[in-house]
Structure formats: C-alpha cells, structure tokens
PDB file of C-alpha atoms in Angstrom:
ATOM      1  CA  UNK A   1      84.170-125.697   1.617  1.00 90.00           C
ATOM      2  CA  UNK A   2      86.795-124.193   4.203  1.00 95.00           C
ATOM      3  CA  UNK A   3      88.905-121.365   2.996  1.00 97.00           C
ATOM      4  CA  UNK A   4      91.288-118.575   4.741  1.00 98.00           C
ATOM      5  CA  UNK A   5      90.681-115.175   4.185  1.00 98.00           C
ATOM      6  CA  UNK A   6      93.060-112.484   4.945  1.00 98.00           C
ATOM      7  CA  UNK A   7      92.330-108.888   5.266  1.00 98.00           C
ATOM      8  CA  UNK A   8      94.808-105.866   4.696  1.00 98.00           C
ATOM      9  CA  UNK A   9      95.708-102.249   6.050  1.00 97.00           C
ATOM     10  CA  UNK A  10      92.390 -99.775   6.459  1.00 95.00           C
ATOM     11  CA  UNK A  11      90.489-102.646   5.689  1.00 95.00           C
ATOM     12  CA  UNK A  12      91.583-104.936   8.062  1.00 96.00           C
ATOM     13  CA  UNK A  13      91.410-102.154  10.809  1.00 95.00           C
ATOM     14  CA  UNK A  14      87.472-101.311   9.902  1.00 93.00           C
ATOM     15  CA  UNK A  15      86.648-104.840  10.348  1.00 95.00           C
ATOM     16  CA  UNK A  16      88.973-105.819  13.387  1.00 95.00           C
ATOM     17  CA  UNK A  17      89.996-109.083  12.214  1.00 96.00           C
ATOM     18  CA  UNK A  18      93.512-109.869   9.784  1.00 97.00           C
ATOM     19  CA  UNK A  19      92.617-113.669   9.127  1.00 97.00           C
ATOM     20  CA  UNK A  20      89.751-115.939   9.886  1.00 96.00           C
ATOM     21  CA  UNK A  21      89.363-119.961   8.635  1.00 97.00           C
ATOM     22  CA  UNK A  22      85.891-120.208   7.417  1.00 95.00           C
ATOM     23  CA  UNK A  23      83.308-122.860   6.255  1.00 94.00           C
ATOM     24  CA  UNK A  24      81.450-121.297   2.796  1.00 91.00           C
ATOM     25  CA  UNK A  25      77.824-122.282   2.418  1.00 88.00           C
ATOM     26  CA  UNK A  26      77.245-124.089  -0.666  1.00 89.00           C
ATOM     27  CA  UNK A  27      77.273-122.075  -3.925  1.00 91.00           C
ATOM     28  CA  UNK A  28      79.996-119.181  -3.599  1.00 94.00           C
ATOM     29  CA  UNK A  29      81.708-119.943  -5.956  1.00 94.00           C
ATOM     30  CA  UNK A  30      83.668-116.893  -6.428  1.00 96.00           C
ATOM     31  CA  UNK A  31      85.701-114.618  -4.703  1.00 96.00           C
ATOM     32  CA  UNK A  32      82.960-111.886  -5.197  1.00 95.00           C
ATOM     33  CA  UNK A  33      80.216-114.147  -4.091  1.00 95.00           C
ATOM     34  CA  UNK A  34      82.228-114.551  -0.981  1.00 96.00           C
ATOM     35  CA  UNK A  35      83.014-110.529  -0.301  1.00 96.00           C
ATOM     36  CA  UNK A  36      79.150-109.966  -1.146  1.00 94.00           C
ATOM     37  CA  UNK A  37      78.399-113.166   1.708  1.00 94.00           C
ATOM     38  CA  UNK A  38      81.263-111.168   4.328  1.00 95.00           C
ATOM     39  CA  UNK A  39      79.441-107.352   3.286  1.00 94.00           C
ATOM     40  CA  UNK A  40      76.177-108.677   5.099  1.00 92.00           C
ATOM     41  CA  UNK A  41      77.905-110.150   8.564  1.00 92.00           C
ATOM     42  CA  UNK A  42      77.141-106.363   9.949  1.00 89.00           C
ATOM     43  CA  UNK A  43      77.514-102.981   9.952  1.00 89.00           C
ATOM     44  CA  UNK A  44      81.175-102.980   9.771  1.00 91.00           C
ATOM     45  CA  UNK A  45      81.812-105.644   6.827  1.00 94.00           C
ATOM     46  CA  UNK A  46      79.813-103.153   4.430  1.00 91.00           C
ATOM     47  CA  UNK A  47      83.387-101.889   4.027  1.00 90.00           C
ATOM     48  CA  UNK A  48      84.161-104.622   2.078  1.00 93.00           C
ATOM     49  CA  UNK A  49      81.286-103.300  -0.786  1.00 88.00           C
ATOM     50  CA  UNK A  50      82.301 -99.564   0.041  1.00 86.00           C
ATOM     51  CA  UNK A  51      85.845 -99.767  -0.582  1.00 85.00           C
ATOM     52  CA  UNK A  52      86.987 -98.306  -3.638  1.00 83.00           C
ATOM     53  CA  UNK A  53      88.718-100.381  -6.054  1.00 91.00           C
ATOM     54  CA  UNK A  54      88.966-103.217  -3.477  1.00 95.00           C
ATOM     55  CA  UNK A  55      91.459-105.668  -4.650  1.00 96.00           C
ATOM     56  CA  UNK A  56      91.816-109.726  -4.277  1.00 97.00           C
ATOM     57  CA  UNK A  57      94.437-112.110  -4.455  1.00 98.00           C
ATOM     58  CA  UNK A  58      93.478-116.269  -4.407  1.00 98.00           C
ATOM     59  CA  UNK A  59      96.703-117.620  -3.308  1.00 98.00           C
ATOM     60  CA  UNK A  60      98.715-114.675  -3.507  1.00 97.00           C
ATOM     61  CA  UNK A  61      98.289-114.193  -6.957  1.00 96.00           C
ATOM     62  CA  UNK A  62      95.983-110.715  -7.980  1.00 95.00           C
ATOM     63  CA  UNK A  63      92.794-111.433  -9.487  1.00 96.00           C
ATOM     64  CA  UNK A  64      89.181-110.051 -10.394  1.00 95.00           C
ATOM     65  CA  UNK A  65      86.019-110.692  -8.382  1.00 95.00           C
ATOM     66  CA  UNK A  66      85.076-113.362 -11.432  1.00 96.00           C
ATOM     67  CA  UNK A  67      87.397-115.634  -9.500  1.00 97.00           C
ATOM     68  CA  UNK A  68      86.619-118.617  -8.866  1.00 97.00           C
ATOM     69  CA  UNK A  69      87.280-120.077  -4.805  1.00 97.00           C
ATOM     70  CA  UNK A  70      87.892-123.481  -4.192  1.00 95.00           C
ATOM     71  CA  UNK A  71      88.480-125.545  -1.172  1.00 95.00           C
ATOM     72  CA  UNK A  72      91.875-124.614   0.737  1.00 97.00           C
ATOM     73  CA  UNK A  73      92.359-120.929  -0.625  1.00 97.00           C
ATOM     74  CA  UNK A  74      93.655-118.336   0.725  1.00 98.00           C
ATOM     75  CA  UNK A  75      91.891-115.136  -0.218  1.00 98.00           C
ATOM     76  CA  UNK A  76      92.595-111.888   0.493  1.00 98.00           C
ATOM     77  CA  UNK A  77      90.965-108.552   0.545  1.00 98.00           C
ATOM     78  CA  UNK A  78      92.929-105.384   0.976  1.00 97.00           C
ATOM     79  CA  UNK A  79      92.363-101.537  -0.870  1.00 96.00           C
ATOM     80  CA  UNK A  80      94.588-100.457  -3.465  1.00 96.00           C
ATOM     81  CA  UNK A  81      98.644-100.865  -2.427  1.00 97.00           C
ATOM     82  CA  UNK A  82     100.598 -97.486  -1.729  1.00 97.00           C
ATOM     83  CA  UNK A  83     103.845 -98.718  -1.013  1.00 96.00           C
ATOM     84  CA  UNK A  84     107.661 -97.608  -2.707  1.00 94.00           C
TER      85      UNK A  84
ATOM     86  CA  UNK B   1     118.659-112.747  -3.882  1.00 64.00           C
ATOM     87  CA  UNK B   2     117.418-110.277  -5.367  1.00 94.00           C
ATOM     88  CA  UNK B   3     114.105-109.292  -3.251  1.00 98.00           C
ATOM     89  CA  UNK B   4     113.657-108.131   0.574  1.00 98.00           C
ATOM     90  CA  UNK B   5     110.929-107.187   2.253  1.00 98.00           C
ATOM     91  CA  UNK B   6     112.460-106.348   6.148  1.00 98.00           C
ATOM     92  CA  UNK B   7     112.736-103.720   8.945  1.00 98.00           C
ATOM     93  CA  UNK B   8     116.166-103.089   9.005  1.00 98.00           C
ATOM     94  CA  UNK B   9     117.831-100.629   6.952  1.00 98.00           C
ATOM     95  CA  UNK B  10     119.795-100.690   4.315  1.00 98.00           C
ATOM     96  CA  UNK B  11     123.393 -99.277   3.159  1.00 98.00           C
ATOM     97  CA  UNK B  12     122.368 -98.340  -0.746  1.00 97.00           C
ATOM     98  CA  UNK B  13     126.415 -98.306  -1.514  1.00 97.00           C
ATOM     99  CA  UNK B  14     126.805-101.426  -0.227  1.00 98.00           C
ATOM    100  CA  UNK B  15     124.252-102.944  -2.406  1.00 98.00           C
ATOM    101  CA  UNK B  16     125.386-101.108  -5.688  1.00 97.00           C
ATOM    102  CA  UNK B  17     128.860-102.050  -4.809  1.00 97.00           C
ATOM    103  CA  UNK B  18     128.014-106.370  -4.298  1.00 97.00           C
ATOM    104  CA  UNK B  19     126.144-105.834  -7.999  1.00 96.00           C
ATOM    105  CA  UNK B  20     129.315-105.317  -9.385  1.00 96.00           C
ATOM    106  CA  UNK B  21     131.488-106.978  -7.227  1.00 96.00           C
ATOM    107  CA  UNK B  22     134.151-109.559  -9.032  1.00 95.00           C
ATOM    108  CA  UNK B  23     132.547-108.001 -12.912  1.00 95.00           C
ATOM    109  CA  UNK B  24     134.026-106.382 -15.772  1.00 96.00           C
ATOM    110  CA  UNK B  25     130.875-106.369 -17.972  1.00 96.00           C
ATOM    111  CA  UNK B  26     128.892-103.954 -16.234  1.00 97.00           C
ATOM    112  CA  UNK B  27     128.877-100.058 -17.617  1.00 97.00           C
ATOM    113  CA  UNK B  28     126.013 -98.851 -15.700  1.00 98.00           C
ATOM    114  CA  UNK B  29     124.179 -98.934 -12.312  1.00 98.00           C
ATOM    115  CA  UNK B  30     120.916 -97.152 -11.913  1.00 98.00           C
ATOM    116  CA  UNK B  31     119.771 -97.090  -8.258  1.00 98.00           C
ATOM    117  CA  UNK B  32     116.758 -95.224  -6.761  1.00 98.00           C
ATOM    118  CA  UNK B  33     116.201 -94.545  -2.862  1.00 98.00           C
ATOM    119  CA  UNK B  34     112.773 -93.888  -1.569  1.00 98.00           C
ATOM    120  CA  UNK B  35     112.090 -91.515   1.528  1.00 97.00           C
ATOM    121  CA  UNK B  36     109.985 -91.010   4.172  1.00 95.00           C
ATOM    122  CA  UNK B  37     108.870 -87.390   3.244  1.00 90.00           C
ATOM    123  CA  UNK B  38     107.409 -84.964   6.387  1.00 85.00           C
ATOM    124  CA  UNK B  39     104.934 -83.484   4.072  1.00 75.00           C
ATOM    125  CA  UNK B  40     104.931 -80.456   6.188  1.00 72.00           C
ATOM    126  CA  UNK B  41     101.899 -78.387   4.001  1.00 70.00           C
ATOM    127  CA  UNK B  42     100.673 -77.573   7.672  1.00 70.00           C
ATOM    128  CA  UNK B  43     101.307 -78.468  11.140  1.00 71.00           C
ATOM    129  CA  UNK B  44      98.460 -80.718  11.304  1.00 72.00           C
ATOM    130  CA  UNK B  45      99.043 -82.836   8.376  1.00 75.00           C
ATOM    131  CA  UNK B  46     102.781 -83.057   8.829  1.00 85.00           C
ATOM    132  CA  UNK B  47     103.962 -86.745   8.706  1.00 89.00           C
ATOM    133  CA  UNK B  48     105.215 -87.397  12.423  1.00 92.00           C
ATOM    134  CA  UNK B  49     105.647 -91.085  11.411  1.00 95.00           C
ATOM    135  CA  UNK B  50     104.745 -93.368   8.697  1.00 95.00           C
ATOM    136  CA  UNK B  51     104.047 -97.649   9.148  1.00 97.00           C
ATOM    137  CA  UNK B  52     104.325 -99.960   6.484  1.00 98.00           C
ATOM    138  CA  UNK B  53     102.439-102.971   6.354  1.00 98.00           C
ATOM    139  CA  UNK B  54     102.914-105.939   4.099  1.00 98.00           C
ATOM    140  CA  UNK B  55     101.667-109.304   3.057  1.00 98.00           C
ATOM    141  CA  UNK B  56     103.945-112.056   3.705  1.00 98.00           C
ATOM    142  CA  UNK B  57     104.224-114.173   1.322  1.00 97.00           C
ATOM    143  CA  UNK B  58     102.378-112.400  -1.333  1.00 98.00           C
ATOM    144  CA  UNK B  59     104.485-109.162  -1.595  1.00 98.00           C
ATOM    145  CA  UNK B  60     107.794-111.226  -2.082  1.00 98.00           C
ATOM    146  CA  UNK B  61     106.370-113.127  -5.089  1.00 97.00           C
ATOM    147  CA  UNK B  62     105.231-109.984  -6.453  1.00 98.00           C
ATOM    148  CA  UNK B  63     108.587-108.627  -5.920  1.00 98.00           C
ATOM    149  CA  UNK B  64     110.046-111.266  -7.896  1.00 98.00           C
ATOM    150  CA  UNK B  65     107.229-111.465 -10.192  1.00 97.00           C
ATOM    151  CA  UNK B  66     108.083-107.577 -11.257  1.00 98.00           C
ATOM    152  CA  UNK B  67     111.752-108.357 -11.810  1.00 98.00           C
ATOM    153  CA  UNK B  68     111.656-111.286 -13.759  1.00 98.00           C
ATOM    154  CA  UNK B  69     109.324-109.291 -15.831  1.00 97.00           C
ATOM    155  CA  UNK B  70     111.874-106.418 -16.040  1.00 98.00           C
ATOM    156  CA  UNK B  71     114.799-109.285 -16.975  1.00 97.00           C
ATOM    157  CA  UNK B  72     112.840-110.315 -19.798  1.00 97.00           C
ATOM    158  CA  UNK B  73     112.207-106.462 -21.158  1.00 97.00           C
ATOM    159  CA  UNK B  74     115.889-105.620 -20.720  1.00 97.00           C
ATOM    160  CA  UNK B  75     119.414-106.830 -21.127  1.00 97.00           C
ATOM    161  CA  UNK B  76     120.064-106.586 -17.245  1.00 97.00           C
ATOM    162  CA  UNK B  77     122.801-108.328 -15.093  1.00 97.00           C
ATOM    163  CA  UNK B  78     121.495-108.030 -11.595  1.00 96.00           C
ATOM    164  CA  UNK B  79     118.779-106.227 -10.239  1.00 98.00           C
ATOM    165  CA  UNK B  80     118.517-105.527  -6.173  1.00 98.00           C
ATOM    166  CA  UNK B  81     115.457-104.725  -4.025  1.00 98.00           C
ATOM    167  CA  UNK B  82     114.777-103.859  -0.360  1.00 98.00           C
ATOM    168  CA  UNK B  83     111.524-102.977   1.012  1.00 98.00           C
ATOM    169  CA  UNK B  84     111.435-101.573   4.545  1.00 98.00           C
ATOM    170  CA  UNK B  85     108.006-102.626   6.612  1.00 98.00           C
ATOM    171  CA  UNK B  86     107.304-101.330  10.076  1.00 98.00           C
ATOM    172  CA  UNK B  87     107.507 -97.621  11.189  1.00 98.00           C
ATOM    173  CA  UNK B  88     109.422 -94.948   9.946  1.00 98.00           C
ATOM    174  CA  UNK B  89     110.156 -92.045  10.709  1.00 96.00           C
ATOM    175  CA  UNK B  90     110.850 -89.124   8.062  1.00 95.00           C
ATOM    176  CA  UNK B  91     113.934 -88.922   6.447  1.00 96.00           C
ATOM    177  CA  UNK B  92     114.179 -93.258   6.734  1.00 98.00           C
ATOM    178  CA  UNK B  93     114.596 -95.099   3.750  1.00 98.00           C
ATOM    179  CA  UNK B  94     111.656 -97.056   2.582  1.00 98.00           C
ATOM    180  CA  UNK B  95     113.043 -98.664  -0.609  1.00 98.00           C
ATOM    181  CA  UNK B  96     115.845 -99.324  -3.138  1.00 98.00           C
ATOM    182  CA  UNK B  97     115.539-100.240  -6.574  1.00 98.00           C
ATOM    183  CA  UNK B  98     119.442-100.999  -7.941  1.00 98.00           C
ATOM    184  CA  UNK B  99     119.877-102.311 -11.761  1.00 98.00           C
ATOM    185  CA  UNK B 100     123.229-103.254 -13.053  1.00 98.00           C
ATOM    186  CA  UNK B 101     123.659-103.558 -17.177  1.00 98.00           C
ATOM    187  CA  UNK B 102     126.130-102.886 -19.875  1.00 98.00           C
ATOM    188  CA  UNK B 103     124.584 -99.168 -20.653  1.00 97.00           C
ATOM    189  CA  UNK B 104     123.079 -96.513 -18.919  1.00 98.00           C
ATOM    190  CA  UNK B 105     119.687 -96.713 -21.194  1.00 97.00           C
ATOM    191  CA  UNK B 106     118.891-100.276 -19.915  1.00 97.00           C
ATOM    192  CA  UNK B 107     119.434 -99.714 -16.387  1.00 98.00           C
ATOM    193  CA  UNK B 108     117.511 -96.253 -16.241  1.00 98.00           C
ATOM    194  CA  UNK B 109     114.339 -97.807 -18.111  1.00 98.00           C
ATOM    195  CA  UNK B 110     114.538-100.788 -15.868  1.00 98.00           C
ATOM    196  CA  UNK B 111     114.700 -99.157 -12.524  1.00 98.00           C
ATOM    197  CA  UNK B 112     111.952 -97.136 -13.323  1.00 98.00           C
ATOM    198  CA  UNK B 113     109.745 -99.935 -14.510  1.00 98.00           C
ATOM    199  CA  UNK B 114     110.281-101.684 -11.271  1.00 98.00           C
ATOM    200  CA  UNK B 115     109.781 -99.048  -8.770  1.00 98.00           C
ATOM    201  CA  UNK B 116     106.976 -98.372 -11.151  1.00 97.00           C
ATOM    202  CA  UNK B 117     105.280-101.495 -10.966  1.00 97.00           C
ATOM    203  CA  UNK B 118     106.382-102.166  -7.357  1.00 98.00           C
ATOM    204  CA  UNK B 119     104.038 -98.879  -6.887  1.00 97.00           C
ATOM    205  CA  UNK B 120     100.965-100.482  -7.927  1.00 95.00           C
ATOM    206  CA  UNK B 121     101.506-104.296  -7.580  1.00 95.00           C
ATOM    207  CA  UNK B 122     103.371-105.434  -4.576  1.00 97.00           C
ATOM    208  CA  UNK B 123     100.945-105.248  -1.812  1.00 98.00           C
ATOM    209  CA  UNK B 124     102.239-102.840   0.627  1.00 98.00           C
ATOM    210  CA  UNK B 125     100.161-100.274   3.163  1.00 98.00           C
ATOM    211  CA  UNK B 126     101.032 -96.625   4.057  1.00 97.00           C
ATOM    212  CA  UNK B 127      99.819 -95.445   7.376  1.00 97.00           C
ATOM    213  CA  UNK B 128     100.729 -91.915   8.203  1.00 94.00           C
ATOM    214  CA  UNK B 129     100.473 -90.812  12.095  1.00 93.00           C
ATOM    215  CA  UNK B 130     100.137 -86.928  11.893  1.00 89.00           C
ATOM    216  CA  UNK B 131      98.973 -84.595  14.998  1.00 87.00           C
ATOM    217  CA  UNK B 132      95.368 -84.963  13.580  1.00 86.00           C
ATOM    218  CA  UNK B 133      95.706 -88.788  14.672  1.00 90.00           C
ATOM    219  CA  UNK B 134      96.310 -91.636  11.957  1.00 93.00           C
ATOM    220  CA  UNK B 135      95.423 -92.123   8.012  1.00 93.00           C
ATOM    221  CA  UNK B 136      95.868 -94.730   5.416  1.00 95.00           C
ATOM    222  CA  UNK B 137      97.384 -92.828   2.438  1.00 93.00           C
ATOM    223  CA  UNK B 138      95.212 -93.562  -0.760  1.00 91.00           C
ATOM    224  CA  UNK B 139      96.352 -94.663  -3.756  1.00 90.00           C
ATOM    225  CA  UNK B 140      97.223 -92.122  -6.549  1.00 90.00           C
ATOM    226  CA  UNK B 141      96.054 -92.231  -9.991  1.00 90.00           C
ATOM    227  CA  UNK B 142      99.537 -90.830 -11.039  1.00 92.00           C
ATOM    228  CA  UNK B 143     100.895 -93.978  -9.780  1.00 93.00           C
ATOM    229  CA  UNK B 144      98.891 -96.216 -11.898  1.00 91.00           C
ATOM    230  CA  UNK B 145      99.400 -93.674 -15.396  1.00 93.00           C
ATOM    231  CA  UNK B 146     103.226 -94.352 -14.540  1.00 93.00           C
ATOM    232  CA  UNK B 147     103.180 -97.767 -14.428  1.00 94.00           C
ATOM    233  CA  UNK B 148     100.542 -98.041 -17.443  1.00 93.00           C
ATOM    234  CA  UNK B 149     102.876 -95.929 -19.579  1.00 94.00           C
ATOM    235  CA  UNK B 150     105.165 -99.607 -19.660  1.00 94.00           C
ATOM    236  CA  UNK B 151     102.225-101.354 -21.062  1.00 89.00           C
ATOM    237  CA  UNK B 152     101.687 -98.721 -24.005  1.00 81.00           C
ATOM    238  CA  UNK B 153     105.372 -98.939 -25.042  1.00 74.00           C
ATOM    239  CA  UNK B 154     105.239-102.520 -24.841  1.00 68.00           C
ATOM    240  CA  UNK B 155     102.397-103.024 -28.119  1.00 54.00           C
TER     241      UNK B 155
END
C-alpha cells in the first residue's frame, strides 16, 4: 500500500524530511500503526512517539491515531498548531 | 472569498470597508488584528523575528471549515480572513478576523469564535528567532480552554 506522509514545523525539522511517498508493509492499518512503524527508522524518528500531543490529519481532515490508512492517503504528522 | 492564507499584507480598512460595500443591512462589524509581539521579558528571549509555516491545502479547508461553522451559530453576512505565512517581523500583522451582521452581539461572539478556533484548528507553525538562536513556540493550554468554552455554550 503506497501512501504520502507529510511532516510539519519542529517535527519536520527533527526528522529532516517534509514529505516522503512510501510503500507500507502489510498490516498498518492505521495511522498510529504507521507513526509507531516511522518511530523505529532511527534515533531521530523517536520524535514522532516523544512529541506531545502529536496530531494527524488523513487527507487534510484532523483525526485520532484509531485512523484507519488506506491506499493513496496523504497523512500528516505535525505538533499541536500555534498560529493567529 | 472569504479565506487567505498569503505573505503579503493586508490593509484591515480595506477589508472592513468591501464587507459592507453596496449594503444597507449591516449594523455591525467586529474585526480583530493579530501582531507580531517582541516579547521583550529579557534581551535574550526578545522576539527578533517570527516565521509562520502552514499546510497547503489543509489550513485553507480548515479556514473555511471554522467559518461555515461560525455561519451556522450566528446570523452573519460576511465574514473575512487573512492569514500571513512566512517571516515577520514584530509589529507585522499576522491575522484578521472581520464579521459583518445586523448587531454588535453577533459579530463580537463570532469573531471571537473564529480567531478562537483558528487558534487551535487551522494548522499553522510559530517559529520565533531570538538572540538565543531559534524556537518553535508551544501550544498553550489557554488557547484550547478558549476555544472549548464554544463547545460548553453550545449543549
């Protein structure tokens, strides 16, 4: 299953990389599966367990790590927003 | 349209003024400016510069998302948004949140909602660049009681 996955402000900087296409070994299923799959890449992508209150969106839409990914998504990663 | 997420600036009289352009039904316009505040508690933490990052795409739905939600809570006639991305520097304009109704009450509660919910839904990044180097401003809890107080009022 290919998805995109986008990553956001500190995040994004603590893992040097914004977007990446990527091919999902079989059975993650949801969007937490897949951040607990990216947390063991290396030393850096434990950032994606550490950080508090990490947020997702599957398609641009906010949603919890229950999520469910399918083929095509775009899912994103990013800390809490501080804009305004 | 309503929503805009850009660099440029933006001329907050301007905007008021093409909400009520060619109408004789609105009473009220509630508009609220957001600044880039030096923060200056010491030298070392003093704001020098502030960048905004966004997500395309995303941050303009949510944009919308928040002011459809607003049109359905109030009796509103036009609602205006701008969102500045890129760096600032303090003193800049970050945002505007204008609401044109028939009263006062409608367009208060409404512009408040928004900026509100625009606080702790539409995906946008602080980065502050101080003399101590660069941080990513955290999210306050205040923020999230504000926009939670709308969600009590509604039951």
């Amino acid at each position: 299953m290919k998805v995109k996955v986008l990553f956001f402000a500190g995040l994004r900087e603590a893992l040097g990389v914004g977007s990446e296409s990527l091919a999902l070994p079989d059975g993650i299923g949801t969007v937490g599966a897949l951040r607990d799959n990216l947390a063991t890449r290396g030393e850096a992508w434990s950032a994606l367990a550490t950080t508090k209150n990490l947020r997702v969106a599957v398609n641009q839409q906010m949603v919890g790590l229950d999520a469910a990914v399918r083929p095509g998504d775009e899912v994103a990663f990013f800390p809490p927003v501080t804009g305004g | 349209m309503s929503v805009s997420v850009q660099e440029a600036d933006f001329d907050a009289g301007a905007e008021v003024a093409a909400l009520t352009a060619g109408r004789e039904d609105v009473g009220a316009v509630a508009s609220f400016v957001g600044l880039v505040r030096a923060d200056k508690s010491s030298d070392a933490a003093a704001v020098q510069a502030m960048t905004l990052e966004h997500y395309p795409g995303m941050t303009e739905k949510a944009l919308e998302a928040i002011v459809t939600e607003a049109r359905g809570r109030w009796d509103i006639f036009g609602v205006r948004v701008i969102h500045r991305v890129g760096r600032l520097l303090p003193g800049d304009r970050i945002v505007l949140v204008a609401v044109a109704s028939a009263h006062r009450g409608e367009a208060f509660a409404a512009c408040e909602f928004i900026m509100d919910y625009l606080k702790t839904r539409a995906p946008f990044w602080k980065k502050e660049e101080t003399a101590g180097g660069g941080r990513w401003v955290d999210a306050r809890e205040s923020d999230d009681h504000a926009a939670g107080r709308w969600e009590e009022e509604q039951k």
